[in-house]
Amino acid sequence: MVQPIISPSILASDFANLGCQCKRVVETGDVDWLHLDVMDGHFVPNISFGPPVIESLRKQFPRDSDKPIVFDCHMMVSDPEEWIAEIAKAGGDSYTFHYEATKDPASVIAKIKKYGLKAAMGIKPGTPIDVVYPFVEDLDMVLVMTVEPGFGGQKFMPEMMPKVEALRAKYPHLDIEVDGGLGKDTIQPAADAGANVIVAGTSVFKAENPKEVTQLLKNTVEQSILAKSK
Ligand code: DX5
Ligand code: ZN
């Protein structure tokens, strides 16, 4: 059975206080991953941060702590094969590249694994789900974007849910991540469609009470997983 995973996107944090901001959401107890949105200003029309910031953040969340936090690196970059070594060195755990950013997904996946990272492939809203099928057996996770990548705080696209449903129907044990516009008003359709890894930036980092949000997101996904397993 897949597990419910909440992966808050630090893009919605106050970068000048990144460490404290992340600790505040991790302290909810519902957060096992942090979602790190790396943007190169080329694959997407925005620039965020890169390996040096990830390396600093890793010092705040050491791997040998009681509760190691998974660094879920979402690479919105052209030439995804170029950054694998750097991300591994900086302390990334999982490397999500975009199908649209490469002509040779299989070799990107092989290189990610060679560097000891978990391999994930993401698709933009305009990309059909069937492009991922030939690669799923070699992937640890598939990311279905629910907004156009590049910016936080956008509106969730419910019309992406048939892609999640189709993927879940074929792969009951796969980690399926959704990213963009997830919060208390949009979690139900995502959970019902079969997503189990929930990226949430604005809804978690900007919340007055992050625990209220993370708990609701996690419980909704958990209930949905349990209901399907009956
Ligand atoms: C968008 C990023 C998302 C974004 C999500 O390009 O990939 O991870 O930070 O932010 P919210 O949850 O605010 O839509
Ligand atoms: Zn993301």
PDB file of C-alpha atoms and ligand atoms in Angstrom:
ATOM      1  CA  MET A   1       0.000   0.000   0.000  1.00  0.00           C
ATOM      2  CA  VAL A   2       1.298   3.497  -0.764  1.00  0.00           C
ATOM      3  CA  GLN A   3       1.829   5.923   2.117  1.00  0.00           C
ATOM      4  CA  PRO A   4       0.400   9.445   2.406  1.00  0.00           C
ATOM      5  CA  ILE A   5       3.281  11.914   2.095  1.00  0.00           C
ATOM      6  CA  ILE A   6       3.117  15.681   2.509  1.00  0.00           C
ATOM      7  CA  SER A   7       5.919  17.602   0.820  1.00  0.00           C
ATOM      8  CA  PRO A   8       5.733  21.343   1.561  1.00  0.00           C
ATOM      9  CA  SER A   9       7.251  23.483  -1.186  1.00  0.00           C
ATOM     10  CA  ILE A  10       9.768  25.937   0.229  1.00  0.00           C
ATOM     11  CA  LEU A  11       9.079  28.270  -2.686  1.00  0.00           C
ATOM     12  CA  ALA A  12       6.297  29.714  -0.524  1.00  0.00           C
ATOM     13  CA  SER A  13       8.601  30.304   2.456  1.00  0.00           C
ATOM     14  CA  ASP A  14      10.328  33.492   3.522  1.00  0.00           C
ATOM     15  CA  PHE A  15      13.769  32.726   2.051  1.00  0.00           C
ATOM     16  CA  ALA A  16      15.518  35.084   4.463  1.00  0.00           C
ATOM     17  CA  ASN A  17      14.389  32.778   7.280  1.00  0.00           C
ATOM     18  CA  LEU A  18      14.468  29.487   5.411  1.00  0.00           C
ATOM     19  CA  GLY A  19      15.761  27.214   8.178  1.00  0.00           C
ATOM     20  CA  CYS A  20      13.246  28.423  10.802  1.00  0.00           C
ATOM     21  CA  GLN A  21      10.433  28.394   8.280  1.00  0.00           C
ATOM     22  CA  CYS A  22      11.142  24.767   7.396  1.00  0.00           C
ATOM     23  CA  LYS A  23      11.437  23.745  11.043  1.00  0.00           C
ATOM     24  CA  ARG A  24       8.030  25.293  11.698  1.00  0.00           C
ATOM     25  CA  VAL A  25       6.372  23.038   9.102  1.00  0.00           C
ATOM     26  CA  VAL A  26       8.399  19.935  10.009  1.00  0.00           C
ATOM     27  CA  GLU A  27       7.361  20.400  13.665  1.00  0.00           C
ATOM     28  CA  THR A  28       3.761  19.666  12.653  1.00  0.00           C
ATOM     29  CA  GLY A  29       4.836  16.026  12.724  1.00  0.00           C
ATOM     30  CA  ASP A  30       2.992  15.367   9.456  1.00  0.00           C
ATOM     31  CA  VAL A  31       5.848  16.315   7.149  1.00  0.00           C
ATOM     32  CA  ASP A  32       8.474  13.767   6.078  1.00  0.00           C
ATOM     33  CA  TRP A  33       9.642  15.486   2.903  1.00  0.00           C
ATOM     34  CA  LEU A  34      10.523  19.023   1.817  1.00  0.00           C
ATOM     35  CA  HIS A  35       9.863  19.934  -1.821  1.00  0.00           C
ATOM     36  CA  LEU A  36      12.694  21.973  -3.314  1.00  0.00           C
ATOM     37  CA  ASP A  37      11.794  23.770  -6.550  1.00  0.00           C
ATOM     38  CA  VAL A  38      14.932  24.393  -8.581  1.00  0.00           C
ATOM     39  CA  MET A  39      14.290  26.718 -11.578  1.00  0.00           C
ATOM     40  CA  ASP A  40      16.792  27.817 -14.197  1.00  0.00           C
ATOM     41  CA  GLY A  41      14.996  30.708 -15.931  1.00  0.00           C
ATOM     42  CA  HIS A  42      15.042  28.662 -19.123  1.00  0.00           C
ATOM     43  CA  PHE A  43      12.802  25.630 -18.748  1.00  0.00           C
ATOM     44  CA  VAL A  44      10.461  27.894 -16.786  1.00  0.00           C
ATOM     45  CA  PRO A  45      10.188  31.708 -16.791  1.00  0.00           C
ATOM     46  CA  ASN A  46      11.515  32.070 -13.247  1.00  0.00           C
ATOM     47  CA  ILE A  47      14.721  31.556 -11.249  1.00  0.00           C
ATOM     48  CA  SER A  48      14.570  30.200  -7.708  1.00  0.00           C
ATOM     49  CA  PHE A  49      17.639  28.613  -6.080  1.00  0.00           C
ATOM     50  CA  GLY A  50      20.105  25.835  -6.647  1.00  0.00           C
ATOM     51  CA  PRO A  51      22.573  23.464  -4.991  1.00  0.00           C
ATOM     52  CA  PRO A  52      24.191  25.985  -2.561  1.00  0.00           C
ATOM     53  CA  VAL A  53      20.842  26.671  -0.879  1.00  0.00           C
ATOM     54  CA  ILE A  54      20.063  22.950  -0.716  1.00  0.00           C
ATOM     55  CA  GLU A  55      23.453  22.320   0.861  1.00  0.00           C
ATOM     56  CA  SER A  56      22.806  24.953   3.552  1.00  0.00           C
ATOM     57  CA  LEU A  57      19.339  23.591   4.255  1.00  0.00           C
ATOM     58  CA  ARG A  58      20.729  20.053   4.578  1.00  0.00           C
ATOM     59  CA  LYS A  59      22.855  21.271   7.502  1.00  0.00           C
ATOM     60  CA  GLN A  60      19.625  22.207   9.281  1.00  0.00           C
ATOM     61  CA  PHE A  61      18.174  18.725   8.622  1.00  0.00           C
ATOM     62  CA  PRO A  62      21.052  16.266   9.018  1.00  0.00           C
ATOM     63  CA  ARG A  63      20.578  12.805   7.614  1.00  0.00           C
ATOM     64  CA  ASP A  64      21.646  11.183  10.886  1.00  0.00           C
ATOM     65  CA  SER A  65      18.927  12.889  12.961  1.00  0.00           C
ATOM     66  CA  ASP A  66      16.051  10.972  14.638  1.00  0.00           C
ATOM     67  CA  LYS A  67      13.705  12.008  11.887  1.00  0.00           C
ATOM     68  CA  PRO A  68      15.577  12.428   8.604  1.00  0.00           C
ATOM     69  CA  ILE A  69      13.759  14.666   6.127  1.00  0.00           C
ATOM     70  CA  VAL A  70      13.666  13.641   2.483  1.00  0.00           C
ATOM     71  CA  PHE A  71      14.777  16.399   0.114  1.00  0.00           C
ATOM     72  CA  ASP A  72      12.411  16.085  -2.837  1.00  0.00           C
ATOM     73  CA  CYS A  73      14.165  18.082  -5.583  1.00  0.00           C
ATOM     74  CA  HIS A  74      11.890  19.243  -8.395  1.00  0.00           C
ATOM     75  CA  MET A  75      14.211  20.185 -11.211  1.00  0.00           C
ATOM     76  CA  MET A  76      12.512  22.665 -13.538  1.00  0.00           C
ATOM     77  CA  VAL A  77      15.604  22.920 -15.690  1.00  0.00           C
ATOM     78  CA  SER A  78      16.671  22.348 -19.264  1.00  0.00           C
ATOM     79  CA  ASP A  79      19.434  19.740 -19.531  1.00  0.00           C
ATOM     80  CA  PRO A  80      18.396  17.841 -16.389  1.00  0.00           C
ATOM     81  CA  GLU A  81      21.392  15.483 -16.676  1.00  0.00           C
ATOM     82  CA  GLU A  82      23.710  18.439 -15.943  1.00  0.00           C
ATOM     83  CA  TRP A  83      22.641  18.918 -12.317  1.00  0.00           C
ATOM     84  CA  ILE A  84      22.426  15.376 -10.981  1.00  0.00           C
ATOM     85  CA  ALA A  85      25.931  15.250  -9.484  1.00  0.00           C
ATOM     86  CA  GLU A  86      25.532  18.685  -7.879  1.00  0.00           C
ATOM     87  CA  ILE A  87      22.185  17.874  -6.344  1.00  0.00           C
ATOM     88  CA  ALA A  88      23.496  14.572  -4.963  1.00  0.00           C
ATOM     89  CA  LYS A  89      26.481  16.370  -3.458  1.00  0.00           C
ATOM     90  CA  ALA A  90      24.307  19.124  -1.979  1.00  0.00           C
ATOM     91  CA  GLY A  91      22.151  16.588  -0.094  1.00  0.00           C
ATOM     92  CA  GLY A  92      19.199  15.871  -2.362  1.00  0.00           C
ATOM     93  CA  ASP A  93      17.431  12.518  -1.979  1.00  0.00           C
ATOM     94  CA  SER A  94      15.040  12.454  -4.895  1.00  0.00           C
ATOM     95  CA  TYR A  95      15.532  14.020  -8.336  1.00  0.00           C
ATOM     96  CA  THR A  96      12.454  14.835 -10.397  1.00  0.00           C
ATOM     97  CA  PHE A  97      13.220  15.865 -13.965  1.00  0.00           C
ATOM     98  CA  HIS A  98      10.714  16.896 -16.598  1.00  0.00           C
ATOM     99  CA  TYR A  99       9.852  14.658 -19.521  1.00  0.00           C
ATOM    100  CA  GLU A 100       9.638  17.804 -21.679  1.00  0.00           C
ATOM    101  CA  ALA A 101      13.224  18.820 -20.848  1.00  0.00           C
ATOM    102  CA  THR A 102      15.052  15.882 -22.405  1.00  0.00           C
ATOM    103  CA  LYS A 103      15.184  13.785 -25.548  1.00  0.00           C
ATOM    104  CA  ASP A 104      16.483  10.788 -23.627  1.00  0.00           C
ATOM    105  CA  PRO A 105      14.600  10.164 -20.370  1.00  0.00           C
ATOM    106  CA  ALA A 106      16.100   6.678 -19.968  1.00  0.00           C
ATOM    107  CA  SER A 107      19.657   7.985 -19.743  1.00  0.00           C
ATOM    108  CA  VAL A 108      18.646  10.720 -17.283  1.00  0.00           C
ATOM    109  CA  ILE A 109      17.010   8.060 -15.087  1.00  0.00           C
ATOM    110  CA  ALA A 110      20.125   5.867 -15.272  1.00  0.00           C
ATOM    111  CA  LYS A 111      22.375   8.761 -14.279  1.00  0.00           C
ATOM    112  CA  ILE A 112      20.128   9.776 -11.358  1.00  0.00           C
ATOM    113  CA  LYS A 113      20.362   6.221 -10.011  1.00  0.00           C
ATOM    114  CA  LYS A 114      24.092   6.077 -10.560  1.00  0.00           C
ATOM    115  CA  TYR A 115      24.397   8.991  -8.147  1.00  0.00           C
ATOM    116  CA  GLY A 116      22.281   7.219  -5.536  1.00  0.00           C
ATOM    117  CA  LEU A 117      19.209   9.407  -5.858  1.00  0.00           C
ATOM    118  CA  LYS A 118      15.592   8.315  -6.246  1.00  0.00           C
ATOM    119  CA  ALA A 119      14.420   8.935  -9.788  1.00  0.00           C
ATOM    120  CA  ALA A 120      11.168  10.691 -10.623  1.00  0.00           C
ATOM    121  CA  MET A 121       9.742  12.087 -13.839  1.00  0.00           C
ATOM    122  CA  GLY A 122       7.302  15.002 -14.057  1.00  0.00           C
ATOM    123  CA  ILE A 123       4.895  16.088 -16.759  1.00  0.00           C
ATOM    124  CA  LYS A 124       3.495  19.550 -17.435  1.00  0.00           C
ATOM    125  CA  PRO A 125      -0.273  20.091 -17.788  1.00  0.00           C
ATOM    126  CA  GLY A 126      -0.160  19.881 -21.595  1.00  0.00           C
ATOM    127  CA  THR A 127       1.644  16.520 -21.632  1.00  0.00           C
ATOM    128  CA  PRO A 128      -0.429  13.326 -21.767  1.00  0.00           C
ATOM    129  CA  ILE A 129       0.110  10.669 -19.108  1.00  0.00           C
ATOM    130  CA  ASP A 130       0.921   7.852 -21.520  1.00  0.00           C
ATOM    131  CA  VAL A 131       4.407   9.295 -22.190  1.00  0.00           C
ATOM    132  CA  VAL A 132       5.479   8.091 -18.736  1.00  0.00           C
ATOM    133  CA  TYR A 133       4.336   4.480 -19.158  1.00  0.00           C
ATOM    134  CA  PRO A 134       7.477   3.175 -20.904  1.00  0.00           C
ATOM    135  CA  PHE A 135       9.606   4.451 -17.980  1.00  0.00           C
ATOM    136  CA  VAL A 136       7.502   3.696 -14.899  1.00  0.00           C
ATOM    137  CA  GLU A 137       9.218   0.405 -14.055  1.00  0.00           C
ATOM    138  CA  ASP A 138      12.489   2.341 -13.629  1.00  0.00           C
ATOM    139  CA  LEU A 139      11.005   5.244 -11.682  1.00  0.00           C
ATOM    140  CA  ASP A 140      10.441   5.720  -7.953  1.00  0.00           C
ATOM    141  CA  MET A 141       7.765   8.349  -8.512  1.00  0.00           C
ATOM    142  CA  VAL A 142       5.796  10.194 -11.183  1.00  0.00           C
ATOM    143  CA  LEU A 143       4.859  13.862 -10.769  1.00  0.00           C
ATOM    144  CA  VAL A 144       1.683  15.137 -12.409  1.00  0.00           C
ATOM    145  CA  MET A 145       1.779  18.933 -12.412  1.00  0.00           C
ATOM    146  CA  THR A 146      -1.520  20.554 -11.496  1.00  0.00           C
ATOM    147  CA  VAL A 147      -0.372  24.059 -12.534  1.00  0.00           C
ATOM    148  CA  GLU A 148       2.038  25.306 -15.187  1.00  0.00           C
ATOM    149  CA  PRO A 149       5.461  25.036 -13.524  1.00  0.00           C
ATOM    150  CA  GLY A 150       7.282  28.244 -12.643  1.00  0.00           C
ATOM    151  CA  PHE A 151       5.365  29.927  -9.861  1.00  0.00           C
ATOM    152  CA  GLY A 152       3.719  29.187  -6.535  1.00  0.00           C
ATOM    153  CA  GLY A 153       0.254  30.344  -5.568  1.00  0.00           C
ATOM    154  CA  GLN A 154      -1.529  29.322  -8.775  1.00  0.00           C
ATOM    155  CA  LYS A 155      -4.948  27.708  -9.136  1.00  0.00           C
ATOM    156  CA  PHE A 156      -5.225  23.904  -9.015  1.00  0.00           C
ATOM    157  CA  MET A 157      -6.266  22.368 -12.365  1.00  0.00           C
ATOM    158  CA  PRO A 158      -8.856  19.640 -11.626  1.00  0.00           C
ATOM    159  CA  GLU A 159      -8.762  18.626 -15.285  1.00  0.00           C
ATOM    160  CA  MET A 160      -5.407  16.937 -14.551  1.00  0.00           C
ATOM    161  CA  MET A 161      -7.103  14.336 -12.317  1.00  0.00           C
ATOM    162  CA  PRO A 162      -7.938  11.890 -15.131  1.00  0.00           C
ATOM    163  CA  LYS A 163      -4.170  11.569 -15.694  1.00  0.00           C
ATOM    164  CA  VAL A 164      -3.658  10.657 -12.041  1.00  0.00           C
ATOM    165  CA  GLU A 165      -6.577   8.198 -12.170  1.00  0.00           C
ATOM    166  CA  ALA A 166      -5.220   6.481 -15.268  1.00  0.00           C
ATOM    167  CA  LEU A 167      -1.747   6.167 -13.752  1.00  0.00           C
ATOM    168  CA  ARG A 168      -3.073   4.856 -10.432  1.00  0.00           C
ATOM    169  CA  ALA A 169      -5.252   2.283 -12.204  1.00  0.00           C
ATOM    170  CA  LYS A 170      -2.173   0.861 -13.934  1.00  0.00           C
ATOM    171  CA  TYR A 171       0.272   1.190 -10.996  1.00  0.00           C
ATOM    172  CA  PRO A 172      -1.342   0.642  -7.568  1.00  0.00           C
ATOM    173  CA  HIS A 173       1.999   0.764  -5.700  1.00  0.00           C
ATOM    174  CA  LEU A 174       3.649   3.739  -7.404  1.00  0.00           C
ATOM    175  CA  ASP A 175       4.280   7.014  -5.595  1.00  0.00           C
ATOM    176  CA  ILE A 176       2.222   9.587  -7.519  1.00  0.00           C
ATOM    177  CA  GLU A 177       2.922  13.224  -6.682  1.00  0.00           C
ATOM    178  CA  VAL A 178       0.726  16.211  -7.493  1.00  0.00           C
ATOM    179  CA  ASP A 179       2.082  19.748  -7.403  1.00  0.00           C
ATOM    180  CA  GLY A 180       0.376  23.108  -7.659  1.00  0.00           C
ATOM    181  CA  GLY A 181      -2.574  24.705  -5.901  1.00  0.00           C
ATOM    182  CA  LEU A 182      -3.030  21.932  -3.333  1.00  0.00           C
ATOM    183  CA  GLY A 183      -4.694  22.913  -0.078  1.00  0.00           C
ATOM    184  CA  LYS A 184      -7.768  22.183   1.982  1.00  0.00           C
ATOM    185  CA  ASP A 185     -10.196  23.016  -0.851  1.00  0.00           C
ATOM    186  CA  THR A 186      -8.464  20.906  -3.508  1.00  0.00           C
ATOM    187  CA  ILE A 187      -7.052  17.907  -1.651  1.00  0.00           C
ATOM    188  CA  GLN A 188     -10.168  15.739  -1.947  1.00  0.00           C
ATOM    189  CA  PRO A 189     -10.199  15.377  -5.762  1.00  0.00           C
ATOM    190  CA  ALA A 190      -6.424  14.764  -5.767  1.00  0.00           C
ATOM    191  CA  ALA A 191      -6.717  12.069  -3.095  1.00  0.00           C
ATOM    192  CA  ASP A 192      -9.743  10.481  -4.788  1.00  0.00           C
ATOM    193  CA  ALA A 193      -7.861  10.343  -8.094  1.00  0.00           C
ATOM    194  CA  GLY A 194      -5.097   8.375  -6.370  1.00  0.00           C
ATOM    195  CA  ALA A 195      -2.313  10.868  -5.648  1.00  0.00           C
ATOM    196  CA  ASN A 196      -0.406   9.965  -2.454  1.00  0.00           C
ATOM    197  CA  VAL A 197       2.447  12.524  -2.461  1.00  0.00           C
ATOM    198  CA  ILE A 198       1.084  16.026  -1.976  1.00  0.00           C
ATOM    199  CA  VAL A 199       3.184  19.105  -2.651  1.00  0.00           C
ATOM    200  CA  ALA A 200       1.782  22.142  -0.894  1.00  0.00           C
ATOM    201  CA  GLY A 201       3.531  25.498  -0.868  1.00  0.00           C
ATOM    202  CA  THR A 202       1.251  28.433  -0.185  1.00  0.00           C
ATOM    203  CA  SER A 203      -1.353  26.477   1.792  1.00  0.00           C
ATOM    204  CA  VAL A 204       1.225  25.221   4.318  1.00  0.00           C
ATOM    205  CA  PHE A 205       3.915  27.913   4.546  1.00  0.00           C
ATOM    206  CA  LYS A 206       1.497  30.842   4.581  1.00  0.00           C
ATOM    207  CA  ALA A 207      -0.888  29.219   7.061  1.00  0.00           C
ATOM    208  CA  GLU A 208      -1.359  30.769  10.475  1.00  0.00           C
ATOM    209  CA  ASN A 209      -1.545  27.229  11.829  1.00  0.00           C
ATOM    210  CA  PRO A 210       0.409  24.877   9.512  1.00  0.00           C
ATOM    211  CA  LYS A 211      -0.521  21.810  11.587  1.00  0.00           C
ATOM    212  CA  GLU A 212      -4.201  22.309  10.806  1.00  0.00           C
ATOM    213  CA  VAL A 213      -3.410  22.152   7.081  1.00  0.00           C
ATOM    214  CA  THR A 214      -0.809  19.352   7.073  1.00  0.00           C
ATOM    215  CA  GLN A 215      -3.049  17.167   9.224  1.00  0.00           C
ATOM    216  CA  LEU A 216      -6.050  17.686   6.973  1.00  0.00           C
ATOM    217  CA  LEU A 217      -4.013  16.980   3.830  1.00  0.00           C
ATOM    218  CA  LYS A 218      -2.482  13.837   5.298  1.00  0.00           C
ATOM    219  CA  ASN A 219      -5.742  12.511   6.776  1.00  0.00           C
ATOM    220  CA  THR A 220      -7.602  13.045   3.517  1.00  0.00           C
ATOM    221  CA  VAL A 221      -5.004  11.098   1.543  1.00  0.00           C
ATOM    222  CA  GLU A 222      -4.858   8.375   4.191  1.00  0.00           C
ATOM    223  CA  GLN A 223      -8.644   7.913   4.207  1.00  0.00           C
ATOM    224  CA  SER A 224      -8.693   7.700   0.465  1.00  0.00           C
ATOM    225  CA  ILE A 225      -5.936   5.063   0.395  1.00  0.00           C
ATOM    226  CA  LEU A 226      -7.776   3.021   3.050  1.00  0.00           C
ATOM    227  CA  ALA A 227     -11.109   3.304   1.231  1.00  0.00           C
ATOM    228  CA  LYS A 228      -9.539   2.022  -1.987  1.00  0.00           C
ATOM    229  CA  SER A 229      -7.870  -0.901  -0.244  1.00  0.00           C
ATOM    230  CA  LYS A 230     -11.229  -2.291   0.997  1.00  0.00           C
TER     231      LYS A 230
HETATM  232  C1  DX5 B   1       5.526  25.409  -9.291  1.00  0.00           C
HETATM  233  C2  DX5 B   1       6.228  24.579  -8.266  1.00  0.00           C
HETATM  234  C3  DX5 B   1       5.389  24.205  -7.116  1.00  0.00           C
HETATM  235  C4  DX5 B   1       4.903  25.368  -6.283  1.00  0.00           C
HETATM  236  C5  DX5 B   1       3.686  24.950  -5.535  1.00  0.00           C
HETATM  237  O1  DX5 B   1       6.351  25.540 -10.386  1.00  0.00           O
HETATM  238  O2  DX5 B   1       6.666  23.363  -8.859  1.00  0.00           O
HETATM  239  O3  DX5 B   1       6.061  23.249  -6.299  1.00  0.00           O
HETATM  240  O4  DX5 B   1       5.874  25.819  -5.386  1.00  0.00           O
HETATM  241  O5  DX5 B   1       3.201  26.029  -4.849  1.00  0.00           O
HETATM  242  P1  DX5 B   1       1.674  26.180  -4.428  1.00  0.00           P
HETATM  243  O6  DX5 B   1       1.361  25.041  -3.502  1.00  0.00           O
HETATM  244  O7  DX5 B   1       1.636  27.500  -3.789  1.00  0.00           O
HETATM  245  O8  DX5 B   1       0.853  26.088  -5.683  1.00  0.00           O
HETATM  246 ZN    ZN B   2       7.377  21.765  -7.525  1.00  0.00          ZN
END
